[in-house]
Amino acid sequence: MGSKEREIKSPEVQLGGNSTPKRGSKKLGIYFLESDDRRTAFGRGYSGGVGGATPVNIHGKPIPDINKTGGWIAALFIFGNEMAERMAYFGLSVNMVAFMFYVMHRPFSSSANAVNNFLGISQASSVLGGFVADAYLGRYWTIAIFTTIYLVGLTGITLLATIKVFVPNQDQCDQIALLLGNCEPAKSWQMMYLYTVLYVTGFGAAGIRPCVSSFGADQFDERSRNYRSHLDRFFNFFYLSVTVGAIVAFTAVVYIQMKHGWGAAFGSLAIAMGLSNMLFFAGTPMYRHRLPGGSPLTRVAQVLVAAFRKRNVSFQSSELVGLYELPGKRSAIKGSNKIPHTDDFRCLDKAALQLKDDDGANPWRLCTVTQVEEVKILLKLLPIPACTIMLSVVLTEYLTLSVQQAYTLNTHMGHLKLPVTCMPVFPGLSIFVLLSLYYSVFVPISRRITGNPHGASQLQRVGIGLAVSILSVVWAGVFERYRRTYAIQHGYEASFLTQMPDLSAYWLLIQYCLIGIAEVFCIVGLLEFLYEEAPDAMRSIGSAYAAVAGGLGCFAATILNSIVKSVTRGKGETRESWLSQNINTGRFDYFYWLLTVMSLINFAAFLYAAHCYQYRSKDGTDRQSEKGPGSDHTSTNAPDPIRTLQLSVFGRE
């Protein structure tokens, strides 16, 4: 062959001349052909002094002294931004239900659904932020723009709670009037303004969430010997910053609201967001950046179109030249290393089949192997975050249902009376304690069980989290049954906003702490899994998978609530639904049992998905081939994540 084409030959088959591949061959890698004759919108590879996924400065130029940038110092500036964003997110999620009930005079059910929709939109639309970052702006500028939008939304919410014209008349609206629904309802334009500023805030969060964790992980050098260890610790500390933001939201912000009103509470969130923006911009000289690789959706579309065009081409065709790829280490996609060929989704490989009449000039007819493998990876990743949607459903239900439970319980801790809206702080505290002890307690113990030097692989941690979430919702059902029976027996059936002095709200701590532990294992493991497994130029979209799963969980919670209310309500309103506004006449315990059954089915689906998943290789080596002492280091096969998960969770194979 000429200098422009170099064939990678196989011991089984050599392409060239009149030779044809053996029939029945299953490995398409034998057809792998690299060509230097590429003329696409991506240029002639990722070159220009910057190769592969090499970090650059804010101007897109190579960094002269990379040791003076990135690392833990740069990550600290990013932690601050995420802490403020989470503080605002949780501050709104826990306070907005009460604000809409007590100030806007909306029923608990509609308030909860509105907040669930806000949570869902802010998370599900994260894929938009990930797309913008990976395609055009890069992660830094995406964060910078959307944090500004976030601040505008928080400012609008602060004005809503401060200026009386935006809220209905509060005169003669005491607790009895609220119970009877006699308070003046909010006008349609007032609710429209509330929803507008609330969704602007959610839109701002959508651009931040998929980029912050990926941008922080970008600060560490992949070529470093300690890269995996740094990355593992980064995601744990990252989620620790999320937890600190949540704890502040559930304590300090609630305290400000009680002492100084709703305007001061929401204003404190806006101030915190403004300060975090300043901190983020202050770290600009320290950051390492990755070049955006062009529109990932366009690349996905090109693969699908090219594969469809060649759907009738046989892998045994005499017209076949090889699988198309650029020569050497260069990739046709900015910000990406080459991805080795795999045999999954073989129908997509037809997009990279180079026939004799293909000149490589049209990416809608011929794609590189790396481009095809990007699409394969995105498809293979989908089942794992999809299995975490159920955890998000449980978390969303807890934000509203457990608050209603707490209104009927005694929240005194000695002589200290905690507000009901402070109760969700306890999952945050359990997360904080667990993350603080993770490396000193959990990792050494689990290392002995799994043989994994990090204690547990990413999929094992996700599985442990889902298993613990089942225990949490089981306990929630058990306690709610006891609480409801106690309320009826002691004459509190009609008083669903009256605290029962002899029944402590701290029984809720068991389900709170269990769901906090579940969240640590599941979400932290998922974030690290998606960052490492996603294609180099699609890591923001990969991280957005987790946020989208969370958003879909919020929407699913709203839909589930509506279905349950419709199915369980008696004809002619003669029977209360399970999710009645009066929790003492409703059947929240039945609803928790329903969540338990759904969680068990979801866990079984995860076990199957994780069993089928194969960690992807990078540079020809398996990234999950971390062996324990005494293992065979020559093996290239990844350990079955489910087998070890079963050992760690159930104590047996």
XYZ file of C-alpha atoms in Angstrom:
653
model
C 0.000 0.000 0.000
C 1.032 3.618 -0.468
C 2.418 5.923 2.151
C -1.045 7.309 2.840
C -2.466 3.993 3.950
C -1.175 1.543 6.518
C -2.873 -1.771 7.141
C -2.942 -3.391 10.559
C -2.643 -7.050 9.675
C -3.942 -10.034 11.553
C -2.400 -13.474 11.838
C -5.695 -14.815 10.477
C -6.306 -12.489 7.552
C -4.252 -10.064 5.507
C -6.193 -7.550 3.510
C -4.801 -6.416 0.219
C -4.662 -7.641 -3.324
C -7.387 -10.198 -3.914
C -7.421 -11.617 -0.390
C -10.766 -11.788 1.327
C -11.627 -12.341 4.955
C -12.414 -15.810 6.171
C -16.091 -16.585 6.421
C -17.447 -16.946 9.924
C -14.863 -14.616 11.424
C -16.302 -12.873 14.502
C -13.610 -10.299 15.269
C -13.951 -7.179 13.150
C -10.651 -5.878 14.495
C -8.877 -7.834 11.744
C -10.280 -5.357 9.230
C -8.783 -2.374 11.041
C -7.248 0.013 8.515
C -5.701 3.379 9.254
C -5.713 6.044 6.562
C -4.075 9.465 6.415
C -6.465 10.598 3.700
C -9.096 12.312 5.859
C -10.851 15.564 4.968
C -13.639 16.334 7.448
C -14.940 19.220 9.487
C -12.801 17.921 12.343
C -9.592 18.665 10.423
C -6.681 16.249 10.121
C -6.738 15.004 13.649
C -6.273 16.516 17.048
C -2.942 18.182 16.467
C -1.590 21.694 16.348
C 0.770 21.147 19.253
C -1.865 19.608 21.461
C -2.437 15.896 21.171
C -5.073 13.558 22.453
C -6.781 14.852 25.575
C -3.849 17.087 26.568
C -4.973 19.945 28.859
C -4.679 23.530 27.619
C -5.011 26.984 29.152
C -8.081 29.196 28.956
C -6.975 30.437 25.501
C -6.773 26.886 24.110
C -2.962 26.902 23.964
C -0.560 24.323 25.426
C 0.352 25.018 29.064
C 4.089 25.846 29.309
C 4.506 24.445 32.831
C 1.657 22.081 33.583
C 2.912 21.486 37.131
C 1.898 25.045 38.068
C -1.742 24.387 37.207
C -4.446 21.964 38.225
C -4.221 19.565 41.124
C -5.943 19.890 44.481
C -5.494 23.662 44.735
C -7.496 24.239 41.543
C -10.064 21.680 42.698
C -10.673 23.676 45.903
C -11.981 26.645 43.900
C -14.371 24.296 42.105
C -15.515 22.703 45.362
C -16.620 26.140 46.570
C -18.816 26.687 43.519
C -20.474 23.298 43.868
C -21.025 23.820 47.591
C -22.961 27.044 46.967
C -24.951 25.526 44.096
C -26.001 22.576 46.242
C -26.774 24.883 49.147
C -29.167 26.837 46.927
C -30.626 23.692 45.365
C -31.411 21.983 48.659
C -32.400 25.260 50.293
C -35.076 25.716 47.654
C -36.151 22.068 47.559
C -36.843 21.822 51.283
C -38.187 25.333 51.891
C -40.217 25.886 48.735
C -42.906 23.342 49.679
C -43.485 25.122 52.990
C -43.270 28.557 51.302
C -45.905 27.629 48.726
C -48.180 26.179 51.431
C -47.868 28.887 54.091
C -47.264 31.982 51.935
C -48.719 31.222 48.491
C -51.579 29.184 50.049
C -51.224 26.202 47.752
C -52.178 22.648 48.925
C -49.376 20.363 50.041
C -49.942 18.011 47.120
C -49.713 20.665 44.395
C -46.766 22.330 46.170
C -44.900 19.024 46.322
C -45.571 18.343 42.628
C -44.386 21.836 41.661
C -41.151 21.375 43.595
C -40.701 17.882 42.149
C -41.064 19.348 38.655
C -38.493 22.031 39.487
C -36.069 19.377 40.727
C -36.750 17.252 37.661
C -36.256 20.049 35.144
C -33.056 21.262 36.804
C -31.589 17.762 36.589
C -33.042 16.346 33.385
C -32.058 19.427 31.386
C -28.460 18.901 32.527
C -27.870 17.070 29.270
C -28.195 20.476 27.586
C -25.423 21.892 29.739
C -23.260 18.863 29.033
C -23.902 19.193 25.295
C -22.997 22.909 25.244
C -19.806 22.244 27.212
C -18.611 19.317 25.104
C -19.611 20.852 21.775
C -18.866 24.560 21.927
C -17.973 26.401 25.123
C -15.925 23.970 27.156
C -16.673 23.261 30.800
C -15.198 26.489 32.235
C -17.284 28.924 30.176
C -20.412 26.803 30.550
C -20.078 26.967 34.337
C -19.357 30.706 34.186
C -22.481 31.480 32.113
C -24.919 29.225 33.926
C -23.828 30.294 37.416
C -24.768 33.828 36.360
C -28.192 32.592 35.236
C -28.529 30.748 38.542
C -27.791 33.977 40.431
C -30.434 35.858 38.421
C -33.038 33.225 39.338
C -32.158 33.330 43.044
C -32.374 37.116 43.001
C -35.853 36.871 41.474
C -36.970 34.434 44.199
C -35.604 36.780 46.870
C -37.631 39.670 45.426
C -40.723 37.439 45.395
C -40.382 36.709 49.109
C -39.496 40.328 49.992
C -42.007 42.473 48.067
C -45.594 41.999 49.256
C -47.191 42.594 45.864
C -45.827 39.235 44.656
C -47.639 37.207 47.353
C -51.331 36.938 48.361
C -52.766 38.749 51.396
C -51.550 37.152 54.640
C -54.116 38.843 56.934
C -56.394 36.531 58.925
C -54.583 33.463 57.623
C -53.823 31.393 60.712
C -53.312 27.633 60.980
C -57.053 26.910 61.152
C -57.674 28.961 58.009
C -54.877 27.054 56.278
C -56.381 23.731 57.290
C -59.811 24.763 56.044
C -58.435 26.320 52.853
C -59.909 29.745 53.683
C -56.754 31.792 53.037
C -56.643 34.031 49.968
C -55.095 31.990 47.129
C -52.236 33.334 45.044
C -53.249 35.104 41.842
C -52.398 33.476 38.537
C -49.786 36.119 37.666
C -48.149 35.674 41.072
C -47.828 31.945 40.512
C -46.573 32.602 36.972
C -43.817 34.838 38.348
C -42.922 32.215 40.977
C -42.679 29.448 38.395
C -40.662 31.661 36.039
C -37.932 32.562 38.544
C -37.958 29.026 39.934
C -37.383 27.481 36.515
C -34.753 30.084 35.590
C -32.918 28.913 38.702
C -33.369 25.308 37.631
C -32.050 26.123 34.161
C -28.948 27.667 35.731
C -28.387 24.525 37.790
C -28.753 22.424 34.639
C -25.655 24.001 33.119
C -23.552 23.729 36.260
C -24.254 20.201 37.445
C -22.847 18.140 34.533
C -19.737 20.303 34.220
C -18.481 20.928 37.758
C -17.552 17.345 38.630
C -15.963 16.754 35.194
C -14.101 20.079 35.264
C -12.755 19.270 38.722
C -11.601 15.821 37.592
C -9.911 17.460 34.564
C -7.466 19.112 36.967
C -5.650 15.796 37.524
C -3.103 14.365 35.095
C -4.189 11.071 33.519
C -0.534 10.153 32.989
C 0.221 10.364 36.700
C 0.909 7.104 38.503
C -1.494 8.146 41.277
C -4.243 9.308 38.900
C -6.786 6.650 39.900
C -6.209 7.303 43.578
C -6.530 11.082 43.113
C -9.679 10.637 41.043
C -11.243 8.343 43.612
C -10.561 10.803 46.420
C -11.683 13.747 44.310
C -15.175 12.365 43.772
C -15.498 11.563 47.461
C -14.414 15.068 48.479
C -16.590 16.514 45.727
C -19.631 14.834 47.188
C -18.490 15.928 50.628
C -18.735 19.539 49.408
C -22.235 18.737 48.121
C -23.111 17.418 51.571
C -21.735 20.473 53.362
C -23.870 22.679 51.119
C -26.936 20.567 51.955
C -26.229 20.698 55.698
C -25.939 24.492 55.596
C -29.211 24.674 53.643
C -31.045 22.481 56.158
C -29.708 24.322 59.230
C -28.421 27.864 58.718
C -30.887 28.785 55.968
C -33.812 27.360 57.960
C -32.634 29.311 61.024
C -32.457 32.525 58.990
C -35.957 31.884 57.692
C -37.346 31.425 61.201
C -35.622 34.484 62.637
C -35.683 36.926 59.725
C -38.287 35.644 57.246
C -38.425 34.086 53.823
C -36.803 37.034 52.036
C -33.679 36.832 54.198
C -33.487 33.039 53.751
C -33.664 33.141 49.965
C -31.413 36.210 49.935
C -28.726 34.277 51.832
C -28.764 31.692 49.037
C -28.272 34.426 46.423
C -25.393 35.939 48.418
C -23.713 32.543 48.788
C -24.039 31.944 45.046
C -22.537 35.347 44.274
C -19.568 34.700 46.575
C -18.985 31.271 45.048
C -18.960 32.819 41.574
C -16.227 35.217 42.682
C -14.267 32.298 44.149
C -14.633 30.298 40.946
C -13.378 33.160 38.755
C -10.497 33.807 41.166
C -9.127 30.355 40.407
C -9.058 30.923 36.631
C -5.217 31.093 36.290
C -4.953 27.703 38.012
C -7.351 25.717 35.834
C -6.541 23.136 33.209
C -8.993 23.018 30.301
C -9.990 20.478 27.673
C -10.831 21.621 24.166
C -14.472 21.073 23.181
C -14.597 18.289 20.599
C -17.406 19.639 18.434
C -21.052 18.697 18.555
C -21.370 15.220 20.091
C -24.944 14.949 18.828
C -23.698 15.582 15.286
C -21.115 12.826 15.652
C -23.747 10.445 16.978
C -26.060 11.348 14.086
C -23.264 10.791 11.566
C -22.646 7.286 12.907
C -26.328 6.402 12.774
C -26.760 7.788 9.249
C -23.588 6.149 7.932
C -24.527 2.810 9.495
C -28.020 3.047 7.987
C -26.634 3.823 4.542
C -24.471 0.698 4.674
C -27.010 -1.503 6.410
C -27.055 -3.902 3.453
C -23.250 -4.125 3.144
C -21.924 -7.490 4.297
C -18.869 -7.776 6.505
C -17.717 -10.436 4.029
C -18.082 -8.133 1.003
C -15.323 -8.162 -1.575
C -15.669 -4.355 -1.700
C -14.487 -4.073 1.896
C -11.194 -2.244 2.416
C -11.162 -2.069 6.223
C -12.388 -0.256 9.315
C -11.544 3.411 8.951
C -9.323 5.320 11.390
C -6.684 8.060 11.363
C -3.031 6.993 11.548
C -0.795 7.107 14.598
C -1.983 8.504 17.920
C -4.040 11.333 16.477
C -7.804 11.375 16.760
C -10.249 13.090 14.415
C -12.040 14.488 17.494
C -10.614 17.336 19.538
C -10.191 16.559 23.207
C -10.240 12.796 22.628
C -7.760 9.967 22.493
C -8.361 7.091 20.131
C -10.715 4.399 21.365
C -9.900 0.746 20.575
C -12.408 -1.200 18.522
C -14.881 -3.507 20.295
C -17.313 -6.100 18.980
C -20.389 -4.703 20.720
C -23.262 -3.307 18.613
C -21.747 -4.660 15.410
C -24.457 -3.027 13.353
C -22.849 0.337 14.151
C -19.486 -0.876 12.826
C -20.920 -0.521 9.348
C -20.518 3.257 9.754
C -16.729 2.669 9.769
C -16.654 0.128 6.926
C -14.502 1.644 4.185
C -15.415 0.385 0.761
C -13.354 0.790 -2.383
C -15.414 3.778 -3.521
C -15.111 5.617 -0.142
C -12.573 8.435 -0.104
C -13.094 9.434 3.541
C -14.263 12.940 2.670
C -17.897 12.542 3.765
C -18.359 11.866 7.521
C -22.068 11.150 6.890
C -21.009 8.107 4.874
C -17.777 7.009 6.550
C -16.886 7.516 10.240
C -13.736 6.669 12.149
C -13.626 3.741 14.558
C -13.221 6.166 17.476
C -16.387 8.000 16.469
C -18.311 4.729 16.254
C -16.954 3.571 19.600
C -18.125 6.831 21.209
C -21.704 5.952 20.295
C -21.255 2.386 21.500
C -19.981 3.607 24.867
C -22.906 5.993 25.315
C -25.314 3.128 24.612
C -23.521 0.710 26.942
C -23.527 3.250 29.778
C -27.289 3.878 29.659
C -28.553 0.931 31.767
C -26.412 1.802 34.810
C -27.653 5.378 35.453
C -31.141 4.221 34.416
C -31.092 1.848 37.395
C -30.430 4.796 39.739
C -33.694 6.511 38.763
C -35.478 4.533 41.476
C -33.116 5.901 44.130
C -33.979 9.410 42.956
C -37.688 8.558 43.251
C -37.181 7.524 46.879
C -35.110 10.628 47.662
C -37.728 12.885 46.079
C -40.558 11.253 48.002
C -38.623 11.633 51.248
C -38.266 15.390 50.714
C -42.043 15.796 50.842
C -43.524 12.754 52.595
C -41.105 12.712 55.531
C -41.676 16.430 56.097
C -45.403 15.731 56.397
C -44.599 12.911 58.828
C -42.398 15.205 60.900
C -45.228 17.753 61.280
C -47.107 15.157 63.384
C -44.130 14.213 65.584
C -42.251 15.733 68.511
C -39.096 17.409 67.181
C -37.645 18.377 70.562
C -34.076 17.326 71.285
C -33.861 17.931 75.026
C -34.777 21.581 75.503
C -34.028 22.344 71.834
C -36.907 22.259 69.361
C -35.818 21.709 65.768
C -37.969 23.028 62.917
C -39.561 20.386 60.722
C -37.682 21.679 57.686
C -34.405 20.897 59.503
C -35.118 17.166 59.541
C -33.526 16.426 56.131
C -30.187 17.588 57.601
C -29.698 14.154 59.125
C -29.096 12.328 55.822
C -26.488 15.007 55.139
C -24.856 14.410 58.508
C -24.763 10.669 57.909
C -23.177 11.284 54.492
C -20.613 13.622 56.068
C -19.660 11.051 58.719
C -19.471 8.210 56.200
C -17.297 10.154 53.765
C -15.033 11.225 56.620
C -14.549 7.586 57.679
C -14.598 6.098 54.185
C -10.837 5.692 53.708
C -10.019 4.806 57.303
C -12.820 2.280 57.907
C -14.718 1.138 54.819
C -11.843 0.791 52.342
C -9.611 -1.442 54.547
C -12.548 -3.708 55.455
C -13.949 -3.978 51.944
C -10.475 -4.467 50.466
C -10.184 -7.717 52.406
C -13.546 -8.886 51.024
C -13.272 -7.763 47.400
C -9.523 -7.696 46.813
C -9.967 -4.318 45.121
C -7.255 -1.819 46.204
C -9.921 0.929 46.311
C -12.214 -1.165 48.486
C -14.911 -1.584 45.859
C -15.269 -0.883 42.179
C -17.650 1.798 40.944
C -20.404 -0.673 40.070
C -20.053 -2.435 43.395
C -20.554 0.880 45.197
C -23.624 1.673 43.103
C -25.054 -1.752 43.927
C -24.387 -1.384 47.646
C -26.129 1.991 47.588
C -29.218 0.568 45.876
C -29.346 -2.306 48.380
C -29.164 0.069 51.366
C -31.904 2.262 49.848
C -34.215 -0.772 49.965
C -33.558 -1.139 53.703
C -34.346 2.551 54.147
C -37.722 2.418 52.446
C -38.625 -0.822 54.282
C -38.030 0.891 57.610
C -40.005 3.929 56.414
C -43.012 1.688 55.782
C -42.690 -0.046 59.151
C -42.447 3.196 61.107
C -45.219 4.959 59.180
C -47.588 2.104 59.968
C -46.754 2.476 63.673
C -47.039 6.299 63.550
C -50.450 6.226 61.847
C -51.838 3.632 64.272
C -50.572 5.678 67.213
C -52.174 8.865 65.853
C -55.582 7.204 65.405
C -55.508 5.506 68.811
C -54.656 8.768 70.611
C -57.245 10.970 68.915
C -55.021 12.817 66.413
C -56.737 11.489 63.301
C -58.076 14.882 62.160
C -55.096 16.971 63.353
C -52.425 16.352 60.744
C -50.448 19.519 61.621
C -50.485 18.867 65.375
C -47.408 17.344 66.974
C -47.859 14.265 69.136
C -45.715 14.972 72.238
C -45.049 11.326 73.125
C -43.835 10.203 69.698
C -40.393 11.464 68.721
C -39.546 12.555 65.194
C -36.102 11.078 65.651
C -37.413 7.654 64.694
C -37.208 9.124 61.195
C -33.431 9.287 61.582
C -33.116 5.591 60.779
C -34.585 5.962 57.299
C -32.755 9.284 56.837
C -29.361 7.841 57.736
C -29.881 4.735 55.620
C -30.822 6.791 52.566
C -27.796 9.017 53.217
C -25.500 5.984 53.196
C -27.209 4.728 50.039
C -26.693 8.085 48.358
C -22.974 8.138 49.162
C -22.274 4.731 47.694
C -24.589 5.032 44.718
C -24.080 8.608 43.521
C -20.336 8.891 44.203
C -19.719 5.530 42.538
C -21.921 6.537 39.608
C -20.157 9.888 39.061
C -16.738 8.261 39.049
C -17.985 5.430 36.828
C -19.448 7.811 34.245
C -16.383 10.081 34.201
C -13.945 7.219 33.640
C -16.060 5.227 31.221
C -17.421 8.090 29.085
C -15.571 9.051 25.881
C -12.927 11.735 26.437
C -14.783 14.375 24.420
C -18.172 13.523 25.965
C -17.393 13.488 29.671
C -19.768 16.338 30.470
C -22.578 14.456 28.753
C -21.488 11.308 30.584
C -21.757 13.148 33.911
C -25.092 14.554 32.768
C -26.396 10.977 32.645
C -26.406 10.964 36.459
C -28.246 14.284 36.633
C -30.741 13.209 33.976
C -31.423 10.023 35.947
C -32.055 12.190 39.005
C -34.383 14.443 37.029
C -36.311 11.529 35.599
C -36.667 10.247 39.146
C -38.294 13.535 40.171
C -40.701 13.379 37.234
C -41.381 9.708 37.963
C -42.194 10.616 41.576
C -44.743 13.195 40.384
C -46.310 10.729 37.946
C -46.338 7.979 40.573
C -48.045 10.301 43.068
C -50.734 11.185 40.541
C -51.361 7.549 39.626
C -51.545 6.442 43.254
C -53.951 9.258 44.130
C -56.173 8.437 41.174
C -56.221 4.676 41.757
C -56.611 4.700 45.556
C -59.189 7.475 45.879
C -62.713 6.156 46.367
C -65.620 6.996 44.079
C -67.278 10.318 44.814
C -64.411 11.308 47.128
C -65.867 8.988 49.800
C -62.487 7.464 50.584
C -59.151 9.194 51.162
C -56.310 8.321 48.805
C -53.071 6.839 50.101
C -51.443 10.268 49.692
C -54.183 12.312 51.341
C -53.192 15.754 52.596
C -54.278 14.445 56.008
C -51.478 11.977 56.564
C -53.340 10.335 59.456
C -56.246 9.256 57.244
C -54.045 8.453 54.242
C -51.937 5.311 53.851
C -48.361 6.459 53.447
C -47.290 3.046 54.749
C -48.858 1.317 51.740
C -47.082 3.801 49.484
C -43.730 2.963 51.116
C -44.392 -0.752 50.553
C -45.058 0.010 46.900
C -41.709 1.809 46.720
C -40.086 -1.227 48.346
C -41.405 -3.590 45.671
C -40.332 -1.203 42.910
C -36.869 -0.869 44.480
C -36.438 -4.656 44.634
C -37.345 -5.012 40.958
C -34.960 -2.176 40.102
C -32.149 -3.799 42.108
C -32.602 -7.056 40.208
C -32.399 -5.111 36.941
C -29.183 -3.443 38.120
C -27.601 -6.785 39.010
C -28.281 -8.005 35.483
C -27.034 -4.775 33.851
C -23.844 -4.710 35.926
C -23.227 -8.412 35.263
C -23.391 -7.755 31.515
C -21.251 -4.611 31.585
C -17.589 -4.813 30.610
C -15.331 -1.968 31.714
C -13.823 -0.385 28.646
C -10.154 -0.582 27.810
C -7.894 2.402 27.450
C -4.661 2.309 25.526
C -5.012 -1.431 25.245
C -5.177 -2.105 28.984
C -8.190 -2.920 31.034
C -8.853 -0.139 33.496
C -10.684 -2.428 35.853
C -8.014 -5.086 36.064
C -6.963 -4.089 39.575
C -5.968 -7.258 41.349
C -5.547 -8.060 44.979
C -2.472 -9.654 46.549
C -1.617 -13.010 45.161
C -3.751 -12.651 42.037
C -2.659 -13.398 38.517
C -1.375 -10.092 37.185
C -1.024 -11.437 33.697
C -4.774 -11.739 33.251
C -6.420 -9.100 31.084
C -10.004 -9.974 31.938
C -11.970 -7.612 34.153
C -13.416 -9.187 37.312
C -17.157 -9.762 37.299
C -18.466 -6.773 39.307
C -21.621 -8.603 40.375
C -19.786 -11.611 41.755
C -17.813 -9.399 44.116
C -20.885 -7.289 44.836
C -22.729 -10.411 45.946
C -19.830 -11.300 48.217
C -19.740 -7.829 49.753
C -23.513 -7.389 50.151
C -24.745 -10.895 50.840
C -21.565 -12.497 52.168
C -21.760 -15.353 49.675
C -21.600 -16.130 45.995
